[in-house]
Short mmCIF file of C-alpha atoms in Angstrom, two decimals:
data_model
loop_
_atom_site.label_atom_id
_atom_site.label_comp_id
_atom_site.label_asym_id
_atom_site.label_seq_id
_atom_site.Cartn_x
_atom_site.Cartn_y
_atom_site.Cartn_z
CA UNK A 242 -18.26 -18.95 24.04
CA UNK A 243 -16.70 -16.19 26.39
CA UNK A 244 -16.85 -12.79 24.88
CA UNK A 245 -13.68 -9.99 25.60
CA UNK A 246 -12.54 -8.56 28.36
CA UNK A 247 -12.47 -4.78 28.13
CA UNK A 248 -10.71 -4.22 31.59
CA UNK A 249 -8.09 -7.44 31.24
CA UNK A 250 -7.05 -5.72 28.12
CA UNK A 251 -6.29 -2.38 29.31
CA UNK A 252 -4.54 -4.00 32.84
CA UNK A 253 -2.20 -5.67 30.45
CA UNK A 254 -1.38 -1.92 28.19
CA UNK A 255 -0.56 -0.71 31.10
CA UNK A 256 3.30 -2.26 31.35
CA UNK A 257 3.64 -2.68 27.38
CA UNK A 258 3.19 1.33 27.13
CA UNK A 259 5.62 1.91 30.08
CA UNK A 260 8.24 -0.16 28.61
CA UNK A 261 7.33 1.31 25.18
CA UNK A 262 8.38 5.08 26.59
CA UNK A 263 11.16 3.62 28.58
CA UNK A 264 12.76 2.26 25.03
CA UNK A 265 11.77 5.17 23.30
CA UNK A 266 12.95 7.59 25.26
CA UNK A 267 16.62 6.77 25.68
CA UNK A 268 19.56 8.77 24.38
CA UNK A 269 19.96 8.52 20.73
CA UNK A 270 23.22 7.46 18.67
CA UNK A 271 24.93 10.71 17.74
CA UNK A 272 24.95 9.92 13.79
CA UNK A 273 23.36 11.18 10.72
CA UNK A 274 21.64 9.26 7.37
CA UNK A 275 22.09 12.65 4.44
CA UNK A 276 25.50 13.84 4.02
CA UNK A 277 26.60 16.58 1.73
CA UNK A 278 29.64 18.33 0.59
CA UNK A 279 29.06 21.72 -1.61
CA UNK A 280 31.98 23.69 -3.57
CA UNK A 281 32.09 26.99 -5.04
CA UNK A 282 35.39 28.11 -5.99
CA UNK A 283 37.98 27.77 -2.96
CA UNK A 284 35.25 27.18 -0.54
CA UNK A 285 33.33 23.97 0.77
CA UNK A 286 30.34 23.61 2.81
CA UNK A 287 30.00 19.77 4.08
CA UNK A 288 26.77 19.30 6.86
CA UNK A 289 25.13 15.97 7.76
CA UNK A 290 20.76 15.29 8.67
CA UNK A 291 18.98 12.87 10.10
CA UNK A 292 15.66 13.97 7.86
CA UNK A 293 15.00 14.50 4.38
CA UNK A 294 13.85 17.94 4.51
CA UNK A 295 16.65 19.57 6.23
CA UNK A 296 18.65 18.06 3.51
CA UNK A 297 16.57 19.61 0.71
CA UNK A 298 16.56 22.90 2.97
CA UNK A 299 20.33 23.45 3.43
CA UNK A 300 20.00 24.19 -0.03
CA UNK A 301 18.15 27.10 -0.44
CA UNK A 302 19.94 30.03 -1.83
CA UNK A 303 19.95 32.07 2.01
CA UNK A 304 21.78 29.01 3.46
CA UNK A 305 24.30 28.26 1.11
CA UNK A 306 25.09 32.26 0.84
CA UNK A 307 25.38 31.88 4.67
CA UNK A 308 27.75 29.12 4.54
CA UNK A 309 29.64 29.95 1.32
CA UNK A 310 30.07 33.85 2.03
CA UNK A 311 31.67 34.01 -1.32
CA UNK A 312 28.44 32.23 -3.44
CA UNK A 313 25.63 34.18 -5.26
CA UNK A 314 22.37 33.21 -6.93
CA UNK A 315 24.55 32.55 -10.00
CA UNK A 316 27.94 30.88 -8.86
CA UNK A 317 28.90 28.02 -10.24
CA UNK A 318 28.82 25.35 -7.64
CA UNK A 319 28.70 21.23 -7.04
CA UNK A 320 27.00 19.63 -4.70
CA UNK A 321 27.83 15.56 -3.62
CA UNK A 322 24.88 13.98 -1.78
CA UNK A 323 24.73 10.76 0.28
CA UNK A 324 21.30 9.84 0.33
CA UNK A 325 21.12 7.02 3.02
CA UNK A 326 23.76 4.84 1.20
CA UNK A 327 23.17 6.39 -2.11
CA UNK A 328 25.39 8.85 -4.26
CA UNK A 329 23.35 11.96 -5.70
CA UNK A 330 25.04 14.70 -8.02
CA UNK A 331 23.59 18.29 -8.01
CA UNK A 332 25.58 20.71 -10.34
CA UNK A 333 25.28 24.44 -10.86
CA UNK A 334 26.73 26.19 -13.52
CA UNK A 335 27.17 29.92 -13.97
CA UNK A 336 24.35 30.64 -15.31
CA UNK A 337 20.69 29.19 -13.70
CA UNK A 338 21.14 25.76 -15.21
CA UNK A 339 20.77 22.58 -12.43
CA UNK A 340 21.94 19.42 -12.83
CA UNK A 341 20.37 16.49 -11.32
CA UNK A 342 22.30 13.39 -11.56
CA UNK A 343 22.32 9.91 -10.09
CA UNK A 344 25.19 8.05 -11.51
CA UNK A 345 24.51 4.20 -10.28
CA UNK A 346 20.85 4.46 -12.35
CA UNK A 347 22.06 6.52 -15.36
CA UNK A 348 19.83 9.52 -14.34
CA UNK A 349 20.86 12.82 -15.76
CA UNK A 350 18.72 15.80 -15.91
CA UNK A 351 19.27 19.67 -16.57
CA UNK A 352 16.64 22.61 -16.00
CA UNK A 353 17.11 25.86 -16.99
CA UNK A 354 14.64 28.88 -15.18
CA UNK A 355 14.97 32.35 -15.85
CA UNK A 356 16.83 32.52 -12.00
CA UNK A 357 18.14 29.43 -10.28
CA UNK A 358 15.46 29.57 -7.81
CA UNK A 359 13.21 29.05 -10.60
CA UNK A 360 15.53 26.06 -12.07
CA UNK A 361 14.78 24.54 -7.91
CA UNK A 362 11.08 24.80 -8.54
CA UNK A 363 11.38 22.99 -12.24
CA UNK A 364 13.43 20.52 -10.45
CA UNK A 365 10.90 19.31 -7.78
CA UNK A 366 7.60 20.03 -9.80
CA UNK A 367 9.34 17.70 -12.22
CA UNK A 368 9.86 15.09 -9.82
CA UNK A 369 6.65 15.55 -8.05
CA UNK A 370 4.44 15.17 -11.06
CA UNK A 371 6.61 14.06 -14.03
CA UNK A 372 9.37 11.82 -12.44
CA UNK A 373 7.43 8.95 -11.00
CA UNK A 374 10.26 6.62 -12.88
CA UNK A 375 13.02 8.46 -11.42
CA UNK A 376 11.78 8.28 -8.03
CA UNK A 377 9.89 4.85 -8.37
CA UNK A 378 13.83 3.66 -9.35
CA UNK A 379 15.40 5.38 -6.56
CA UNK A 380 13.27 4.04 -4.14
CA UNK A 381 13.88 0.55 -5.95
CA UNK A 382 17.88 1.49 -5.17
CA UNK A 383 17.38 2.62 -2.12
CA UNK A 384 16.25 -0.88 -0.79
CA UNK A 385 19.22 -1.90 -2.06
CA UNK A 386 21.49 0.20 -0.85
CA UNK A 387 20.27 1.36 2.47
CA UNK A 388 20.04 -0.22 5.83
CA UNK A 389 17.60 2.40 7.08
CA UNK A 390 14.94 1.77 4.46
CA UNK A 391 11.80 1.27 5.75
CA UNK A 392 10.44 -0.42 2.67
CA UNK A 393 12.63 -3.28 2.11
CA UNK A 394 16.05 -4.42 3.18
CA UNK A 395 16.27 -4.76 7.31
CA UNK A 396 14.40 -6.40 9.79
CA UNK A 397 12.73 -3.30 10.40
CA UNK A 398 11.08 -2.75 7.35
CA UNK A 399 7.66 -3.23 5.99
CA UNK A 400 8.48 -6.45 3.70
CA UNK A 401 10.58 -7.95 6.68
CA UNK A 402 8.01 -7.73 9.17
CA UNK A 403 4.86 -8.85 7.01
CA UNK A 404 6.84 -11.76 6.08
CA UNK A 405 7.88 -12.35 9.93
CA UNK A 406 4.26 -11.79 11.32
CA UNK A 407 3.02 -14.52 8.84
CA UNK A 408 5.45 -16.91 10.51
CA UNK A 409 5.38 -15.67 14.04
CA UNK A 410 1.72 -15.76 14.15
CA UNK A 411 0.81 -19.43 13.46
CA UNK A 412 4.04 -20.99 14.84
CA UNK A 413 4.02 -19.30 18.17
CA UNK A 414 1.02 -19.48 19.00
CA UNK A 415 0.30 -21.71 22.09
CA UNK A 416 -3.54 -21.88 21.67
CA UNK A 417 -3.61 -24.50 18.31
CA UNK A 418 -4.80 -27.64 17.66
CA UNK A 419 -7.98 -29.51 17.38
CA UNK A 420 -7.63 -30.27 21.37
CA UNK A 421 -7.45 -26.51 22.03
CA UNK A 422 -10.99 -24.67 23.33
CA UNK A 423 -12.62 -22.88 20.89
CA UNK A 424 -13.39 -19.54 22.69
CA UNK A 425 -12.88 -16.13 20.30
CA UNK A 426 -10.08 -14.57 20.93
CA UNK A 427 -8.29 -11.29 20.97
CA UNK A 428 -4.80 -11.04 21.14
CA UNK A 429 -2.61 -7.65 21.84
CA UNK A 430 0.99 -7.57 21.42
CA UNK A 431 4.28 -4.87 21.78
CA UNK A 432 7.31 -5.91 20.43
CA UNK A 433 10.58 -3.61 21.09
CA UNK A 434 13.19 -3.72 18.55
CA UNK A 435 16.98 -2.05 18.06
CA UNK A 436 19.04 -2.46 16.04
CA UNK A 437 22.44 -0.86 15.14
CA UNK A 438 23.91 0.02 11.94
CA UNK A 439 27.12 0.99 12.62
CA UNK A 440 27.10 4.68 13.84
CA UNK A 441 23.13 4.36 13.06
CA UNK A 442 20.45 3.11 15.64
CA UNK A 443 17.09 1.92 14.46
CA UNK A 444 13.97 2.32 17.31
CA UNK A 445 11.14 -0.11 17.26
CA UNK A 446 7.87 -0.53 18.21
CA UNK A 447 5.03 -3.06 16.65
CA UNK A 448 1.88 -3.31 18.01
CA UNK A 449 0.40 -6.49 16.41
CA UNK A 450 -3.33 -6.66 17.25
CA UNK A 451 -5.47 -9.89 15.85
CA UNK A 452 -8.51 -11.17 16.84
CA UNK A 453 -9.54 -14.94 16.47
CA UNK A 454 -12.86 -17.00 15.66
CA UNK A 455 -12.87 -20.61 16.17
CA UNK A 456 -15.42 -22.63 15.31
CA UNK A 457 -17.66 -24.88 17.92
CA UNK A 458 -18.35 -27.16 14.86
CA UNK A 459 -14.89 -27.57 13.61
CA UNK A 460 -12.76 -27.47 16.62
CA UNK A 461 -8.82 -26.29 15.24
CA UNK A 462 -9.74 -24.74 12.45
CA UNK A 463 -9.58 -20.64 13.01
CA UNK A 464 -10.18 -17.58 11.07
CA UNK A 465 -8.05 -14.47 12.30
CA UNK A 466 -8.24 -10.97 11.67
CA UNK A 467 -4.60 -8.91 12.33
CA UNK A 468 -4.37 -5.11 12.64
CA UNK A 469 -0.41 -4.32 12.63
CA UNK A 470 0.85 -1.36 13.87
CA UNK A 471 4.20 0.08 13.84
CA UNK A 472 6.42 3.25 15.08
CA UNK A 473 10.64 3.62 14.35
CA UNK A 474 12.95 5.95 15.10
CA UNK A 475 16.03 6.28 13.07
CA UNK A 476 18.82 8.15 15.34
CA UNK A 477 16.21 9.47 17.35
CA UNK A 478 14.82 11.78 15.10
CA UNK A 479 13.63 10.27 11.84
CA UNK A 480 10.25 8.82 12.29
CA UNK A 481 8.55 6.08 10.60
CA UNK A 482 5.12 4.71 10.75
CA UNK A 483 3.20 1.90 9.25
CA UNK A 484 -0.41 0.32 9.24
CA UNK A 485 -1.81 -3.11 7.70
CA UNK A 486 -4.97 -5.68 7.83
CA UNK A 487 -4.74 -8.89 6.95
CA UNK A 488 -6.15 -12.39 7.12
CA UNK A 489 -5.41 -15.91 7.87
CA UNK A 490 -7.11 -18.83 7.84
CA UNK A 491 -5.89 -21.77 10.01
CA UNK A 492 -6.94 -25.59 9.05
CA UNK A 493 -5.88 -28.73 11.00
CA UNK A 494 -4.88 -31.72 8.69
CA UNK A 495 -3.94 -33.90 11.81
CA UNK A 496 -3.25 -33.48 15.85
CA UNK A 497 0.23 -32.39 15.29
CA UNK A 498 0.05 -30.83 11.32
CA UNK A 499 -1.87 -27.64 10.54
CA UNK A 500 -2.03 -25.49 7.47
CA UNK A 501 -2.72 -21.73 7.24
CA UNK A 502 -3.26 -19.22 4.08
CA UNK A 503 -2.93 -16.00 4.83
CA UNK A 504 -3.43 -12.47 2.82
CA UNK A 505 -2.05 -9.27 4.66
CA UNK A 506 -1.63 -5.40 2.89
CA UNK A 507 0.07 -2.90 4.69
CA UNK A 508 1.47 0.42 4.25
CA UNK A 509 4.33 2.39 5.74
CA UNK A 510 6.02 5.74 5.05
CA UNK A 511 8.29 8.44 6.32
CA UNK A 512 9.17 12.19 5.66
CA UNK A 513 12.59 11.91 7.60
CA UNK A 514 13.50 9.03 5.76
CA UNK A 515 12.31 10.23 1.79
CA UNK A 516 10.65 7.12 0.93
CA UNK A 517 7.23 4.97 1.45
CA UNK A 518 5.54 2.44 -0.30
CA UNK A 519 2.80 -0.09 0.20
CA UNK A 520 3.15 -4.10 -0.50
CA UNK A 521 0.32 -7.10 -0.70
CA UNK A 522 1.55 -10.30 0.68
CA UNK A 523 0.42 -13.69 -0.04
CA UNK A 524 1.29 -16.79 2.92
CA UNK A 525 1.06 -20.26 3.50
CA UNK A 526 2.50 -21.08 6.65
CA UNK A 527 3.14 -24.90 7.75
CA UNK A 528 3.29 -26.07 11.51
CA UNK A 529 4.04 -29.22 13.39
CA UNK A 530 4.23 -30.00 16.61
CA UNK A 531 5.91 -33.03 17.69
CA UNK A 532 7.51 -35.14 20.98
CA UNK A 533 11.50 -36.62 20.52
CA UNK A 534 12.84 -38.26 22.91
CA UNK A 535 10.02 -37.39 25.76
CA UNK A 536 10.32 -33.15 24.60
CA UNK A 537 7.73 -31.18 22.91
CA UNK A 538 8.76 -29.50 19.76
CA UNK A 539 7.37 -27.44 17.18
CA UNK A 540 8.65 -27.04 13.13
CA UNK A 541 7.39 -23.83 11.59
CA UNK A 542 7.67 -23.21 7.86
CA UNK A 543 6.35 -19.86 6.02
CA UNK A 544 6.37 -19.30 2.15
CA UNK A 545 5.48 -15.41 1.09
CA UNK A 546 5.67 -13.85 -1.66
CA UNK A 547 5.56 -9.84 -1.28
CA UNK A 548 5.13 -7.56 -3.99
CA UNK A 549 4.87 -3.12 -3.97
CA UNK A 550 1.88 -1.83 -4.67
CA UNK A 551 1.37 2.11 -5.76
CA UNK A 552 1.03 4.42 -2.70
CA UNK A 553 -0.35 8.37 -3.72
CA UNK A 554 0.35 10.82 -1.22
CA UNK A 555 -1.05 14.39 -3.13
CA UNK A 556 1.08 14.74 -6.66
CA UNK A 557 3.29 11.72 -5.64
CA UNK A 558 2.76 8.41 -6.55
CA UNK A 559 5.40 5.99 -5.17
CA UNK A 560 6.18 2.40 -6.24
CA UNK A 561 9.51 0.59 -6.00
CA UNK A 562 7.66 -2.68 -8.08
CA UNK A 563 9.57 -5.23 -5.68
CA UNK A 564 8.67 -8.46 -5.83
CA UNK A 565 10.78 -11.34 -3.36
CA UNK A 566 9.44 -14.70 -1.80
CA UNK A 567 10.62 -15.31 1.39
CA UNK A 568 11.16 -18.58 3.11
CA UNK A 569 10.92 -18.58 6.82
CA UNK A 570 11.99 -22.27 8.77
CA UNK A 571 12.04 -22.49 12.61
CA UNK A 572 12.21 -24.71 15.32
CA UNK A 573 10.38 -24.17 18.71
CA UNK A 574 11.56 -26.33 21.92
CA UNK A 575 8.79 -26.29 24.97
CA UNK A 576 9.42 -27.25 28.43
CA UNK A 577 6.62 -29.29 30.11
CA UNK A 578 4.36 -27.02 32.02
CA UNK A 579 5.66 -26.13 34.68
CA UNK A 580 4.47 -25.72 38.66
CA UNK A 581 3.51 -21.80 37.92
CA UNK A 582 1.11 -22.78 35.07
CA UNK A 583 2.99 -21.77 32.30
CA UNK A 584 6.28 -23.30 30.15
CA UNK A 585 9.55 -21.97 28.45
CA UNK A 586 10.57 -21.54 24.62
CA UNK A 587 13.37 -21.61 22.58
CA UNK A 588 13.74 -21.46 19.48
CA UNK A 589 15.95 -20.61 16.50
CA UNK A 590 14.35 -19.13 13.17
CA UNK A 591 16.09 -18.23 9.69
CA UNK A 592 14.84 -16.19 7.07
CA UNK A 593 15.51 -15.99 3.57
CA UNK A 594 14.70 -13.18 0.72
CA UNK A 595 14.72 -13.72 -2.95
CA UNK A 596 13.85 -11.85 -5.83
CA UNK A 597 14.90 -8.52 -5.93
CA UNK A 598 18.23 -7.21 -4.60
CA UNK A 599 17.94 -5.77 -0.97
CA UNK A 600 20.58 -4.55 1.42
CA UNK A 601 20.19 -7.84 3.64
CA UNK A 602 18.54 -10.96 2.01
CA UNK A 603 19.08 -13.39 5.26
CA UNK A 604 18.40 -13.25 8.86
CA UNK A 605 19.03 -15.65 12.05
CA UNK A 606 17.34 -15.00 15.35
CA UNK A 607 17.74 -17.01 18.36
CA UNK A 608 15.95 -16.26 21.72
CA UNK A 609 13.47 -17.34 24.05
CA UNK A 610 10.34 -17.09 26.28
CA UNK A 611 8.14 -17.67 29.27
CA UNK A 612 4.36 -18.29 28.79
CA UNK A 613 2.00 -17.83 32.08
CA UNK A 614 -1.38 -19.70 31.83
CA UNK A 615 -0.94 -20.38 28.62
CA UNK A 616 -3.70 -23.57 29.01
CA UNK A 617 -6.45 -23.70 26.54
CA UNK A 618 -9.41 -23.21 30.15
CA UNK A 619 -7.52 -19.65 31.07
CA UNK A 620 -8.99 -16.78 30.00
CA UNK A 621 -6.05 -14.83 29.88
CA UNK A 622 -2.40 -16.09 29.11
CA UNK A 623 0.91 -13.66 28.51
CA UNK A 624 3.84 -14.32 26.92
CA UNK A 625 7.26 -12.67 27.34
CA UNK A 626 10.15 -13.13 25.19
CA UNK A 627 13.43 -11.65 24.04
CA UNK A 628 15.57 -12.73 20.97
CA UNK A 629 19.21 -11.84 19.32
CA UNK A 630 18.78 -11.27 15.70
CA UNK A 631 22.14 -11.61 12.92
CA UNK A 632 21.85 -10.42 9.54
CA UNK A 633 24.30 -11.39 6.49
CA UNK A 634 25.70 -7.86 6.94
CA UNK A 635 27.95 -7.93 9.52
CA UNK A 636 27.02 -3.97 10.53
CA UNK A 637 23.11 -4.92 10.94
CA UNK A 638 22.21 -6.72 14.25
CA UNK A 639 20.25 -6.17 16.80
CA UNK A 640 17.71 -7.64 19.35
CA UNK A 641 13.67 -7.75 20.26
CA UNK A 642 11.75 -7.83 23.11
CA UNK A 643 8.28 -8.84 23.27
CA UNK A 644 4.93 -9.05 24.99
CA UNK A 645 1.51 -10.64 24.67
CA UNK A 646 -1.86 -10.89 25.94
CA UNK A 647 -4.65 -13.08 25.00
CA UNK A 648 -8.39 -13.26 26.25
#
């Protein structure tokens, strides 16, 4: 049984992280996720973020006396937020009263200080430590509403790609089957995605890192261990970033037919954005390969079911309680190797969410790649691909690229 190859593995990050800074590093789209319009008396202040924070901080009383020259510390004021897609209500009366309202969930709430910088602090100590509901339910909205959310709702998002990487990982994988060696091994992987969102651009990066035993005494059946990693960039300045382990196990009922459970938690979260969560998903992913008329073929089929899990981050403790199954069918054509050792893909895969309401519940992607090596007696194989992905919202589409090594 051959054993990992430390220096194969780093001569194959060497391109994936020069591609990764290439993608990363080019010009932003010029657009903003927070928008928000303040009036007090004849004046109007109206300003637009790509992060969280600066949202909360053009309110402080020094900013919005430097924008409104006419406000004070007790002018009565309103404020209309749009929070990535959804409507938020601050109002000030004359006194040091704030209200906090969000009018699609029925949330109204007033706090009264003895100044109005004391009403800001009741305002966010409630939230942090007493309005777990309120934020638990705009976070549940916000998957709704938003097609930036890096919970739930897009293909970028932690549901979407757990569900994917159940699929992807069985069904496009060239070393399976019960005539396949059974050498460990370890498998590194980049995938580039972007996708735009009308004036919005979403930045991707997923690292998906597994390594595989198979077993001399039961040749086909395999027990993997995945390590996911991922990195976004929302208009070039909001950043995202997510972790998860998970586990599959692979068993061959026949030549062609193979089964494979798989358990995967993962977490993801974001300052920029406002929101973060963590989810358990549950798989059982179906493959087939097959020959029609003299060409190889492969049918994929993935059942999970995804469901939020709390995620505490100091006072905060976050959890949008989503739960959605997601059915994932595809069909994989393969050339016959060719003379340079290796063979082409293409394939066509569709995605479907259900459950819970989120911004975009179905996906097609269409695309292809090129395998080197990719025979069971090489000890290293690479696979190159790129695909078109089209959502059921006509203003979220975008592309992937993507890369792998295994030894």
């Amino acid at each position: 049984m051959r054993v990992f190859s430390p220096s194969l593995f780093l001569r194959s990050l060497s391109p994936a992280l020069l591609c990764a800074t290439t993608f990363l590093l080019a010009a932003p789209a010029q657009a903003a996720l927070f928008d928000i319009e303040v009036s007090s008396g004849t004046e109007t202040y109206r300003d637009s973020f790509n992060s969280a924070e600066a949202l909360i901080d053009a309110f402080k009383d020094d900013n919005l006396e430097h924008k409104l020259p006419g406000y004070t510390d007790t002018s009565a004021a309103s404020a209309v937020l749009n929070y990535r897609g959804l409507p938020i209500n601050l109002a000030y009366g004359s006194g040091t009263t704030i209200t906090f309202a969000v009018p699609s969930l029925g949330i109204n709430k007033a706090f009264t200080g003895a100044t109005r910088s004391e009403s800001n602090d009741q305002l966010q100590d409630f939230l942090k430590k007493e309005g777990g509901d309120i934020l638990n339910r705009i976070s549940r909205e916000l998957v709704a509403v938003s097609p930036t959310d890096p919970v739930a709702g897009n293909p970028s998002s932690l549901m979407s790609t757990m569900a994917a990487g159940a699929y992807q990982d069985v069904v496009s994988d060239n070393n399976t089957g019960v005539n396949i060696d059974t050498n460990n091994k370890a498998y590194l992987g980049v995938m580039f995605g972007s996708y735009q969102v009308d004036d919005d651009e979403v930045k991707t990066l997923n690292a998906p890192l597994s390594y595989t035993v198979n077993f001399d005494s039961a040749p086909g059946h395999k027990l993997t261990f995945k390590l996911p990693l991922s990195y976004a960039e929302t208009n070039g300045e909001a950043k995202t970033y997510g972790v998860g382990l998970g586990v599959a196990y692979s068993v061959p009922a026949t030549k062609q037919l193979s089964f494979t459970p798989a358990y995967a938690y993962g977490v993801i979260g974001s300052v920029e954005l406002g929101n973060a969560a963590a989810m358990h998903t549950v798989s059982f992913t179906t493959r087939y390969d097959f020959t029609l008329a003299g060409q190889q073929f492969r049918f994929g089929n993935s059942l999970t079911h995804a469901r939020s899990a709390e995620l505490s981050a100091g006072e905060l403790a976050i959890n949008p309680e989503l739960t959605n199954n997601i059915m994932t069918n595809g069909l994989i054509w393969s050339s016959k190797p060719t003379s340079w050792g290796g063979h082409v893909d293409l394939f066509y895969t569709v995605t479907r969410f259900f459950g819970d309401e989120l911004y975009s519940d179905r996906s097609h992607e269409i695309g292809g790649a090129i395998a080197l090596q990719d025979r069971a007696d090489s000890f290293f194989n690479f696979k190159l691909g790129a695909s078109y992905m089209l959502t059921d919202r006509s203003d979220l589409n975008g592309f992937r690229i993507n890369m792998g090594s295994t030894f």
